[in-house]
Short mmCIF file of C-alpha atoms and ligand atoms in Angstrom, two decimals:
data_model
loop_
_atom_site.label_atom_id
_atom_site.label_comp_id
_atom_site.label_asym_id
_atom_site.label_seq_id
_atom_site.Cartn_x
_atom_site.Cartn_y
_atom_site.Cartn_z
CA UNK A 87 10.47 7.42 -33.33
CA UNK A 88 9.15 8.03 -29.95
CA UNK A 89 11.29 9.09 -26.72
CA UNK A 90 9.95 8.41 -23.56
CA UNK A 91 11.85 10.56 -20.84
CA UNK A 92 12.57 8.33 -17.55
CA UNK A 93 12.27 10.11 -14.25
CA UNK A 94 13.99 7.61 -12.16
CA UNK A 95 16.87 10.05 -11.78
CA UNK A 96 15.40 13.23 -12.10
CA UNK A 97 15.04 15.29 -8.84
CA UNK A 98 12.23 14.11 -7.02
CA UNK A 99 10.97 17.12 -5.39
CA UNK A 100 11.22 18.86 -9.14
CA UNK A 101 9.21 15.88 -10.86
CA UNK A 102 5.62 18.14 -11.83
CA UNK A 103 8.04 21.03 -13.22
CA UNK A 104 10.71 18.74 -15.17
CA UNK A 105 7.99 16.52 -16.37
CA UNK A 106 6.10 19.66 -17.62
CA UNK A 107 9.19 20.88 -19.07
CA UNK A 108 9.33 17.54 -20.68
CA UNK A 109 5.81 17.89 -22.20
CA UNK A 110 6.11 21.48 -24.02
CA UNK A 111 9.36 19.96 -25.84
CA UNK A 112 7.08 17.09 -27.24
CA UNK A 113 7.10 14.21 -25.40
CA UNK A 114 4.25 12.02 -25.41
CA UNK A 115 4.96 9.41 -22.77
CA UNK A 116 6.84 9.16 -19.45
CA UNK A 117 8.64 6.01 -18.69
CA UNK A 118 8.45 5.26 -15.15
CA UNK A 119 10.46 2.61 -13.30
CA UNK A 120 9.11 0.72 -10.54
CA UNK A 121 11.73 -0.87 -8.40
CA UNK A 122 10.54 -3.19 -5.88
CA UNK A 123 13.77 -3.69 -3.88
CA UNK A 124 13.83 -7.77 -4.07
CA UNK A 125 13.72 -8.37 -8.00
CA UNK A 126 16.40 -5.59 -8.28
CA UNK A 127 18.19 -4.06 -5.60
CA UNK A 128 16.64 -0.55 -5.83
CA UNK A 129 13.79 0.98 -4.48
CA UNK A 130 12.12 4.13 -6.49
CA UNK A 131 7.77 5.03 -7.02
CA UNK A 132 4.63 3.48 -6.26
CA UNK A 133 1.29 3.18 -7.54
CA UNK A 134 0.31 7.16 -6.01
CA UNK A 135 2.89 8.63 -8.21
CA UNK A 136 0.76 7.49 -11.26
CA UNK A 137 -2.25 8.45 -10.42
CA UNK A 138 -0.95 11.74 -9.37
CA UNK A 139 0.77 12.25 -12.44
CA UNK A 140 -2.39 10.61 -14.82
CA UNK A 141 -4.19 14.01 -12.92
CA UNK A 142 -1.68 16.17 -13.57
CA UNK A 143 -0.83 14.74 -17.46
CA UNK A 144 -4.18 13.24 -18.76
CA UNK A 145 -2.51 13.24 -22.25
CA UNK A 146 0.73 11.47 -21.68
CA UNK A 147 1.00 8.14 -21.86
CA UNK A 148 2.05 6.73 -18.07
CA UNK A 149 5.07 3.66 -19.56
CA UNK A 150 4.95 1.64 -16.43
CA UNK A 151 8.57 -0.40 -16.40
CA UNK A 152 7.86 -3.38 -13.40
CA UNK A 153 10.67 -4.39 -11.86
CA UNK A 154 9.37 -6.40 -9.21
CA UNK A 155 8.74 -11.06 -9.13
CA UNK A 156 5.05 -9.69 -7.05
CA UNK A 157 2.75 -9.33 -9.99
CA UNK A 158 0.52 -10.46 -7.84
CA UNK A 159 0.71 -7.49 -5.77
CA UNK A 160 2.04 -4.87 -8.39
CA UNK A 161 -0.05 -5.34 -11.71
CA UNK A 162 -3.91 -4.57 -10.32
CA UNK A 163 -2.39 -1.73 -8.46
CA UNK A 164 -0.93 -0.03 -11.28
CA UNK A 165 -3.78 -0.76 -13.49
CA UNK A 166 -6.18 1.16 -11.01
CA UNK A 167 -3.76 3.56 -10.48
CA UNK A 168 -4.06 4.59 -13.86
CA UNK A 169 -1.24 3.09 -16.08
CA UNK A 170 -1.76 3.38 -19.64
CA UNK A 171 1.42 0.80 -20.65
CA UNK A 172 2.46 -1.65 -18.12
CA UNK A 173 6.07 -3.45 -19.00
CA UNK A 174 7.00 -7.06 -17.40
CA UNK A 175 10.09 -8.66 -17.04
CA UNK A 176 10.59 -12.30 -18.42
CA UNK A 177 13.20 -12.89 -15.74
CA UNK A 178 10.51 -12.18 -13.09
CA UNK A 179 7.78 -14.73 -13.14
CA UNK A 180 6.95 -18.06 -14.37
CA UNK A 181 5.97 -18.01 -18.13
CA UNK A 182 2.58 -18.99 -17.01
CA UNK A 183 2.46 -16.86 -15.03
CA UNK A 184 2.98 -14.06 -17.73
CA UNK A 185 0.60 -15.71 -19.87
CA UNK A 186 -1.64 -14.72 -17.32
CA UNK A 187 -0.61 -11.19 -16.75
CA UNK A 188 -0.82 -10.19 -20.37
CA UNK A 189 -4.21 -11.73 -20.56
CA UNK A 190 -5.18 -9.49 -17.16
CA UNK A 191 -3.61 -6.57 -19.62
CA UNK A 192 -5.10 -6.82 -22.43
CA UNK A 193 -8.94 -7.99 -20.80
CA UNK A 194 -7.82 -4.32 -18.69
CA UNK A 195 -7.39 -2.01 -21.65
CA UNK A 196 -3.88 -1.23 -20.54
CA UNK A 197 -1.40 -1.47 -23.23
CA UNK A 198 1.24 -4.47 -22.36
CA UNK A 199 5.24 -4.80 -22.58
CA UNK A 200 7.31 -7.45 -22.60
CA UNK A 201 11.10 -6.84 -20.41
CA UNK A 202 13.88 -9.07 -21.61
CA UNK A 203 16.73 -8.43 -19.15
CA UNK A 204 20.46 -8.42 -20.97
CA UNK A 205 20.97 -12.28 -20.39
CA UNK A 206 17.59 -13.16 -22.17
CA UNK A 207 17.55 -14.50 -25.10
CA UNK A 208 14.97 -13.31 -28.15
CA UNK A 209 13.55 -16.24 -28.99
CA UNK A 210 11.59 -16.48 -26.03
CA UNK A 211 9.55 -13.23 -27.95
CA UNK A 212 7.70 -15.16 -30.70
CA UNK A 213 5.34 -17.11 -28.04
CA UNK A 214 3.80 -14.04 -26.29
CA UNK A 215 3.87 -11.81 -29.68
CA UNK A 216 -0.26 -12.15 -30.05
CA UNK A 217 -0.30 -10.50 -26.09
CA UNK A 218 2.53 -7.62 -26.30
CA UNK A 219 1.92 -3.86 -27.92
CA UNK A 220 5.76 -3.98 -27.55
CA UNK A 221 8.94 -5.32 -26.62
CA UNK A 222 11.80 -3.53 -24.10
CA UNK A 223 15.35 -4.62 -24.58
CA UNK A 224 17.36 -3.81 -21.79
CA UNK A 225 20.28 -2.58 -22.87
CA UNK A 226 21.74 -1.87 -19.09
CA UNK A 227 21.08 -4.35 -16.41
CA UNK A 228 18.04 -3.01 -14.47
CA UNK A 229 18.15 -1.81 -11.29
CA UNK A 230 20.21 1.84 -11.36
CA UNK A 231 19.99 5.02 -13.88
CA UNK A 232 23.25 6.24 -15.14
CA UNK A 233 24.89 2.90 -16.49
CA UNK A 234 26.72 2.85 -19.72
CA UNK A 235 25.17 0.86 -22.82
CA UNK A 236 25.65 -2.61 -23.36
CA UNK A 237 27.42 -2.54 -26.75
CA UNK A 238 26.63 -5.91 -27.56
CA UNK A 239 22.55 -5.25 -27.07
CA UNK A 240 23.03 -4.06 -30.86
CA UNK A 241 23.08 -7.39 -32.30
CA UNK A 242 20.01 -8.52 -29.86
CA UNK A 243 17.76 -5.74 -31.73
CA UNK A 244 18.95 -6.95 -34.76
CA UNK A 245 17.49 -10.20 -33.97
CA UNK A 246 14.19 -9.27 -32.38
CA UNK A 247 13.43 -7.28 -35.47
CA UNK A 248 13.83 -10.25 -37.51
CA UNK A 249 12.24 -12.58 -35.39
CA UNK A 250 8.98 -9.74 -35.09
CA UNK A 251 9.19 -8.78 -38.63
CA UNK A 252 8.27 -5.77 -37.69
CA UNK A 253 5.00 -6.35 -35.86
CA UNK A 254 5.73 -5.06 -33.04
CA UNK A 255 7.51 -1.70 -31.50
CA UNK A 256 10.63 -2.16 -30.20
CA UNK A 257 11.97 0.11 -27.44
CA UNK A 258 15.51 0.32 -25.57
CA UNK A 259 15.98 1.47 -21.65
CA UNK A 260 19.47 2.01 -20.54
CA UNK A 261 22.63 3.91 -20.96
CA UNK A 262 20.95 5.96 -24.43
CA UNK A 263 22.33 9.38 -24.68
CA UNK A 264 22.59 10.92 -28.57
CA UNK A 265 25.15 8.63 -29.76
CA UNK A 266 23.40 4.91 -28.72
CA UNK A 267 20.16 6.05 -29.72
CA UNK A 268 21.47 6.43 -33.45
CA UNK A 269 23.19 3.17 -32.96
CA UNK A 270 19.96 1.75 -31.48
CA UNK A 271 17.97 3.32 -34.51
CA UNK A 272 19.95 1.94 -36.92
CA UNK A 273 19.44 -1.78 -35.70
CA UNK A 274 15.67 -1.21 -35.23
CA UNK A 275 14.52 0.09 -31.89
CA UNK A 276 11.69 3.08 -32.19
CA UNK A 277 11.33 3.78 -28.51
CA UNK A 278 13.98 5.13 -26.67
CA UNK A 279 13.88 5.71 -22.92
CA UNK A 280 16.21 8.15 -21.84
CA UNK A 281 17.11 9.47 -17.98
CA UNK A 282 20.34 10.53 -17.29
CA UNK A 283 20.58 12.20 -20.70
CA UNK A 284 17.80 14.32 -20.43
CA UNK A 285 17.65 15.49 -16.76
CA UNK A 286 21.01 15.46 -15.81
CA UNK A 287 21.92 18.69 -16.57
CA UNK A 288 19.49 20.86 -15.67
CA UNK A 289 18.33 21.86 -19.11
CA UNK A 290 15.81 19.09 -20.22
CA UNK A 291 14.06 21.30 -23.17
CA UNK A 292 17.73 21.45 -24.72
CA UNK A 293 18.10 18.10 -24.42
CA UNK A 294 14.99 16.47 -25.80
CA UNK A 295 14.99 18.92 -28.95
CA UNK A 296 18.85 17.54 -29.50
CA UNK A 297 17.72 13.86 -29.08
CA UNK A 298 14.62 14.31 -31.34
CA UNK A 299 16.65 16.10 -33.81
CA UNK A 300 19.03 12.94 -33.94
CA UNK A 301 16.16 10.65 -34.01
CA UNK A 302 14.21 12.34 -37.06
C1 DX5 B 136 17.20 1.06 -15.26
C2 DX5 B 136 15.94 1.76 -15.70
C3 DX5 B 136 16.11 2.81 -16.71
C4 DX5 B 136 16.95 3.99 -16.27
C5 DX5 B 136 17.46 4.67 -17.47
O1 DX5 B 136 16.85 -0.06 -14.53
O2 DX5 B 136 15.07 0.80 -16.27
O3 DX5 B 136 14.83 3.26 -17.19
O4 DX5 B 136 16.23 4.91 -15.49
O5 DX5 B 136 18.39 5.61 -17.05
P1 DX5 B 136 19.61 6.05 -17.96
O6 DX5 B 136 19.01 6.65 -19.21
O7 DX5 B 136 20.33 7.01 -17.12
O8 DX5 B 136 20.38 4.80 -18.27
ZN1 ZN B 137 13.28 1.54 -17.24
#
């Protein structure tokens, strides 16, 4: 079981502290959302932030969550920037398209995630399987920190675990505080991204040893 904290609503002006703070209570990875104001209504980092914090945190794994339809623009730069796991959404391209991205990926080194928005449907997993190091269900619809859990995203990981058999990692984003991430355990997620929960109150430490204690 892996958590990967997501600063999208932690205090900006705070982030080399709280992510450090984030680090000595175990964390391995930092999941950071990339909001390009067009494919969700929301505007939050750029490419800069990542390589700042790949010089600050060599170690930890930069998750790279792409909200934007401007691969185009978006993938290179975050690969130069430094991104060690870069996440696209289904919704936001042509499936050729993403063909194409993965392949960029995977020819890059860079690990490679595949989004599936609420409204998506599993099934269209199996054909990029061979591409992905993982799979993110959405279990909020992107855009905003701070949503509640979609309760009916349990039966979804139910069914991408079948469908993967296990191959590959599947992670959740959205709404997961200590009571959804057991839930989300239990139907097969491994990776659970986590904002509000763990930097909304100021005591981040506290709350990363209370979700890893759940998650054990
Ligand atoms: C939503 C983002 C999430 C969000 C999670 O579009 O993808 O990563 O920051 O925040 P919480 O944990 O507050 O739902
Ligand atoms: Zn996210």
């Amino acid at each position: 079981m892996l958590i990967a904290p997501s600063i999208l609503n932690a205090n900006n002006l705070n982030l080399k502290s709280d992510i450090a703070a984030a680090v000595v209570a175990g964390i391995s990875r930092v999941h950071i959302d990339i909001m390009d104001g067009h494919f969700v209504p929301n505007l939050s980092f750029g490419p800069q932030l990542v390589s700042d914090f790949k010089q600050a945190f060599p170690d930890i794994t930069a998750e790279i969550h792409l909200m934007s339809d401007k691969p185009d623009i978006f993938v290179p730069a975050f690969v130069s920037a430094g991104a060690d796991l870069i996440e696209l959404h289904y919704e936001a391209m042509s499936a050729a398209e993403l063909d194409k991205w993965l392949t960029y990926l995977n020819q890059h080194h860079v690990k490679a995630g595949l989004v599936l928005s609420p409204d998506t449907p599993v099934t269209v997993l199996p054909k990029f399987a061979a591409k992905l190091d993982q799979v993110l269900l959405m279990t909020v619809y992107p855009g905003f920190g701070g949503q509640k859990f979609i309760p009916k995203m349990i039966d979804k990981i139910n069914r991408a675990k079948e469908l993967l058999q296990g191959k590959l990692p599947i992670e959740v984003d959205g709404g997961i505080d200590a009571e959804t991430a057991q839930i989300a355990k239990s139907a097969g997620a491994s990776i659970f991204v986590a904002g509000s929960y763990l930097f909304g109150n100021g005591r981040i430490a506290e709350q990363i040893a209370e979700l890893t204690e759940i998650l054990r």
